[in-house]
Amino acid sequence: SQKIEQNSEALNIQEGKTATLTCNYTNYSPAYLQWYRQDPGRGPVFLLLIRENEKEKRKERLKVTFDTTLKQSLFHITASQPADSATYLCALEVGGSYIPTFGRGTSLIVHP
Amino acid sequence: NAGVTQTPKFQVLKTGQSMTLQCAQDMNHNSMYWYRQDPGMGLRLIYYSASEGTTDKGEVPNGYNVSRLNKREFSLRLESAAPSQTSVYFCASGKGTISNQPQHFGDGTRLSIL
């Protein structure tokens, strides 16, 4: 069966460090992978999209990698800040479907 | 610019009651979606509308109906609420049947069914 796996345990890091979140998938061949941020009591907010033929994408302090061989995406936040504390969701989009399937999300807590 | 607006924000129902959740977007998006989010389950697609006049079932449609009233509005109806439908419901919109477009979410309706 198709699965999207994100670490259910919260990631705790110190301010200024790089946070790395993982999204693994099985039995998918996604054309695109998206990352969203969700704050408590709010809806998800789109952050970044990476295509299957792209290895890496950057936006300010954010970096996403996409390894279709390992079936894994890594989401990095450099110089993390307490304001980065949130739940981060990955979403896969299989080519032609245009509707992403979401992972359960990983909570990030950045300590001052 | 409001984006995606959902009403109400909170609601408590008794088992068997009916209710309609409202969603409106002001981004001129073609596609709209209804998700539910439960602890440990992530976002699950209930119904979607690829364009005005069309609706399709998602992963968990049982117990729900939808109406795409016009391009802006997409409502979700619970005809006979059950405790298993206690959840947070999110509406989202997107540019449409084009891959690689992000979804824009509302802030959810928190629904409790007693």
Coordinates of N, CA, C and O in Angstrom, one line a residue, chain A residues 4-82:
Chain A
I4 N 3.1 7.5 3.3 CA 3.9 8.7 3.4 C 4.3 8.7 4.9 O 3.4 8.8 5.8
E5 N 5.5 8.7 5.2 CA 5.9 8.7 6.6 C 6.7 9.9 7.0 O 7.7 10.2 6.4
Q6 N 6.2 10.5 8.1 CA 7.0 11.6 8.7 C 7.1 11.3 10.2 O 6.2 10.7 10.8
N7 N 8.2 11.7 10.8 CA 8.5 11.3 12.2 C 7.4 11.8 13.1 O 7.1 13.0 13.1
S8 N 6.7 11.0 13.8 CA 5.6 11.4 14.7 C 6.1 12.0 16.0 O 5.4 12.8 16.6
E9 N 7.4 11.8 16.3 CA 8.0 12.4 17.5 C 8.4 13.8 17.1 O 8.9 14.1 16.1
A10 N 8.2 14.7 18.1 CA 8.6 16.1 17.9 C 10.1 16.2 17.8 O 10.8 15.5 18.5
L11 N 10.6 17.2 17.0 CA 12.0 17.5 16.9 C 12.3 18.7 17.7 O 11.7 19.8 17.5
N12 N 13.1 18.5 18.7 CA 13.5 19.7 19.6 C 14.9 20.1 19.3 O 15.8 19.2 19.3
I13 N 15.1 21.4 19.0 CA 16.5 21.8 18.7 C 16.7 23.2 19.3 O 15.7 23.9 19.7
Q14 N 17.9 23.6 19.4 CA 18.3 24.9 20.0 C 18.3 25.9 18.9 O 18.6 25.7 17.7
E15 N 17.9 27.1 19.3 CA 17.9 28.3 18.4 C 19.3 28.4 17.7 O 20.3 28.2 18.4
G16 N 19.3 28.7 16.4 CA 20.5 28.9 15.7 C 21.0 27.6 15.0 O 21.8 27.7 14.1
K17 N 20.5 26.5 15.4 CA 20.9 25.2 14.8 C 20.1 25.0 13.5 O 19.1 25.6 13.3
T18 N 20.5 24.0 12.7 CA 19.8 23.6 11.5 C 18.8 22.5 11.9 O 19.2 21.5 12.5
A19 N 17.5 22.7 11.6 CA 16.5 21.6 11.8 C 16.4 20.8 10.5 O 16.4 21.4 9.4
T20 N 16.3 19.5 10.6 CA 16.2 18.7 9.4 C 15.0 17.7 9.7 O 15.0 17.0 10.6
L21 N 14.0 17.8 8.8 CA 12.8 17.0 8.9 C 12.8 16.1 7.7 O 13.2 16.4 6.6
T22 N 12.2 14.9 7.9 CA 12.3 13.8 6.9 C 10.9 13.4 6.5 O 10.0 13.3 7.3
C23 N 10.8 13.2 5.2 CA 9.5 12.6 4.6 C 9.9 11.4 3.7 O 10.7 11.6 2.7
N24 N 9.5 10.3 4.1 CA 9.7 9.0 3.4 C 8.4 8.5 2.7 O 7.4 8.7 3.3
Y25 N 8.5 7.9 1.6 CA 7.3 7.4 1.0 C 7.6 6.1 0.3 O 8.7 5.8 0.0
T26 N 6.5 5.3 0.2 CA 6.6 4.0 -0.4 C 5.5 3.8 -1.4 O 4.4 4.3 -1.2
N27 N 5.8 3.1 -2.5 CA 4.8 2.8 -3.5 C 4.1 4.0 -4.1 O 3.0 4.0 -4.5
Y28 N 4.9 5.1 -4.2 CA 4.5 6.3 -4.9 C 5.6 6.6 -5.9 O 6.8 6.2 -5.7
S29 N 5.2 7.2 -7.0 CA 6.2 7.8 -7.9 C 5.8 9.3 -8.1 O 5.2 9.6 -9.2
P30 N 6.0 10.1 -7.1 CA 5.5 11.5 -7.2 C 6.2 12.3 -8.2 O 7.4 12.2 -8.4
A31 N 5.5 13.1 -8.9 CA 6.0 14.1 -9.8 C 6.5 15.3 -9.1 O 7.4 16.0 -9.5
Y32 N 5.8 15.6 -8.0 CA 6.1 16.8 -7.2 C 6.0 16.5 -5.7 O 5.3 15.6 -5.3
L33 N 6.7 17.2 -4.9 CA 6.6 17.1 -3.5 C 6.5 18.5 -2.9 O 7.3 19.4 -3.3
Q34 N 5.6 18.7 -2.0 CA 5.4 20.0 -1.4 C 5.6 19.9 0.1 O 5.4 18.9 0.7
W35 N 6.0 21.0 0.6 CA 6.1 21.2 2.1 C 5.2 22.3 2.6 O 5.2 23.4 1.9
Y36 N 4.5 22.1 3.6 CA 3.6 23.1 4.2 C 3.9 23.2 5.7 O 4.4 22.3 6.4
R37 N 3.6 24.4 6.2 CA 3.8 24.7 7.7 C 2.4 24.9 8.2 O 1.5 25.5 7.6
Q38 N 2.1 24.3 9.4 CA 0.9 24.5 10.1 C 1.1 24.9 11.5 O 1.8 24.2 12.3
D39 N 0.5 26.0 11.9 CA 0.6 26.5 13.3 C -0.7 26.1 14.0 O -1.7 25.8 13.4
P40 N -0.6 25.9 15.3 CA -1.8 25.5 16.1 C -3.0 26.3 15.8 O -2.9 27.6 15.8
G41 N -4.1 25.7 15.5 CA -5.4 26.4 15.3 C -5.5 27.1 13.9 O -6.4 27.8 13.7
R42 N -4.5 26.8 13.1 CA -4.5 27.4 11.7 C -4.5 26.4 10.6 O -4.1 25.2 10.9
G43 N -4.8 26.8 9.4 CA -4.6 25.9 8.3 C -3.2 25.8 7.8 O -2.4 26.7 8.1
P44 N -2.9 24.7 7.1 CA -1.5 24.6 6.5 C -1.2 25.8 5.5 O -2.1 26.3 4.8
V45 N 0.0 26.2 5.5 CA 0.5 27.2 4.6 C 1.6 26.7 3.7 O 2.6 26.1 4.2
F46 N 1.5 26.8 2.4 CA 2.5 26.3 1.5 C 3.8 27.0 1.6 O 3.9 28.2 1.8
L47 N 4.9 26.2 1.6 CA 6.3 26.7 1.7 C 7.0 26.6 0.4 O 7.6 27.5 -0.1
L48 N 7.2 25.3 0.0 CA 8.1 25.0 -1.1 C 7.6 23.8 -1.9 O 6.9 22.9 -1.3
L49 N 7.9 23.8 -3.2 CA 7.6 22.7 -4.0 C 8.9 22.3 -4.7 O 9.6 23.1 -5.2
I50 N 9.1 21.0 -4.9 CA 10.2 20.5 -5.6 C 9.7 19.4 -6.6 O 8.9 18.6 -6.3
R51 N 10.3 19.4 -7.8 CA 9.9 18.5 -8.9 C 10.8 17.3 -8.8 O 11.9 17.3 -8.3
E52 N 10.3 16.2 -9.4 CA 11.1 14.9 -9.4 C 12.4 15.0 -10.1 O 13.3 14.3 -9.7
N53 N 12.6 16.0 -11.0 CA 13.9 16.1 -11.7 C 14.8 17.1 -11.0 O 15.8 17.5 -11.6
E54 N 14.4 17.6 -9.9 CA 15.2 18.6 -9.1 C 15.8 17.9 -7.9 O 15.1 17.2 -7.2
K55 N 17.0 18.2 -7.6 CA 17.6 17.6 -6.5 C 17.5 18.4 -5.2 O 17.4 17.9 -4.1
E56 N 17.4 19.7 -5.4 CA 17.4 20.7 -4.3 C 16.7 21.9 -4.7 O 16.7 22.4 -5.8
K57 N 16.0 22.5 -3.7 CA 15.3 23.8 -3.9 C 15.6 24.6 -2.6 O 15.5 24.1 -1.5
R58 N 15.8 25.9 -2.8 CA 16.1 26.8 -1.7 C 15.1 28.0 -1.7 O 14.8 28.5 -2.7
K59 N 14.8 28.5 -0.5 CA 14.0 29.7 -0.3 C 14.4 30.3 1.0 O 14.1 29.8 2.1
E60 N 15.2 31.4 1.0 CA 15.7 32.0 2.2 C 16.4 31.0 3.1 O 17.4 30.4 2.7
R61 N 15.9 30.8 4.3 CA 16.6 29.8 5.2 C 16.1 28.4 5.0 O 16.5 27.5 5.7
L62 N 15.2 28.2 4.0 CA 14.7 26.8 3.8 C 15.4 26.1 2.7 O 15.7 26.8 1.7
K63 N 15.6 24.8 2.8 CA 16.1 24.0 1.7 C 15.4 22.7 1.7 O 15.2 22.1 2.8
V64 N 15.0 22.2 0.5 CA 14.4 20.9 0.4 C 15.2 20.1 -0.6 O 15.6 20.6 -1.6
T65 N 15.4 18.8 -0.3 CA 16.0 17.9 -1.2 C 15.0 16.8 -1.5 O 14.1 16.5 -0.8
F66 N 15.2 16.2 -2.7 CA 14.3 15.2 -3.2 C 15.1 14.1 -3.8 O 15.7 14.3 -4.8
D67 N 15.1 12.9 -3.2 CA 15.9 11.8 -3.7 C 14.9 10.7 -4.1 O 14.3 10.0 -3.2
T68 N 14.6 10.6 -5.4 CA 13.6 9.6 -5.9 C 14.1 8.2 -5.8 O 13.3 7.2 -5.8
T69 N 15.4 8.0 -5.6 CA 16.0 6.6 -5.5 C 15.7 6.2 -4.1 O 15.3 5.0 -3.8
L70 N 16.1 7.0 -3.1 CA 15.8 6.7 -1.7 C 14.3 6.9 -1.3 O 13.9 6.4 -0.2
K71 N 13.6 7.5 -2.2 CA 12.1 7.8 -1.9 C 12.1 8.6 -0.6 O 11.3 8.3 0.4
Q72 N 12.8 9.8 -0.7 CA 12.9 10.6 0.6 C 13.1 12.0 0.2 O 13.7 12.4 -0.8
S73 N 12.4 12.9 1.0 CA 12.7 14.3 0.9 C 13.1 14.8 2.3 O 12.6 14.4 3.3
L74 N 14.1 15.7 2.3 CA 14.6 16.3 3.5 C 14.3 17.8 3.5 O 14.5 18.4 2.4
F75 N 13.8 18.3 4.6 CA 13.4 19.7 4.7 C 14.3 20.3 5.8 O 14.3 19.9 6.9
H76 N 15.1 21.3 5.4 CA 16.1 21.9 6.3 C 15.7 23.4 6.6 O 15.3 24.1 5.7
I77 N 15.8 23.8 7.8 CA 15.7 25.2 8.2 C 17.0 25.6 8.9 O 17.4 25.0 9.9
T78 N 17.7 26.4 8.2 CA 19.0 26.9 8.8 C 18.8 28.0 9.8 O 17.8 28.8 9.7
A79 N 19.7 28.2 10.7 CA 19.7 29.3 11.7 C 18.3 29.4 12.3 O 17.6 30.4 12.3
S80 N 17.8 28.3 12.8 CA 16.4 28.2 13.3 C 16.1 29.2 14.4 O 17.0 29.6 15.2
Q81 N 14.9 29.6 14.4 CA 14.4 30.6 15.4 C 13.2 30.0 16.1 O 12.4 29.2 15.6
P82 N 12.9 30.5 17.3 CA 11.7 30.0 18.0 C 10.4 30.2 17.2 O 9.5 29.4 17.3

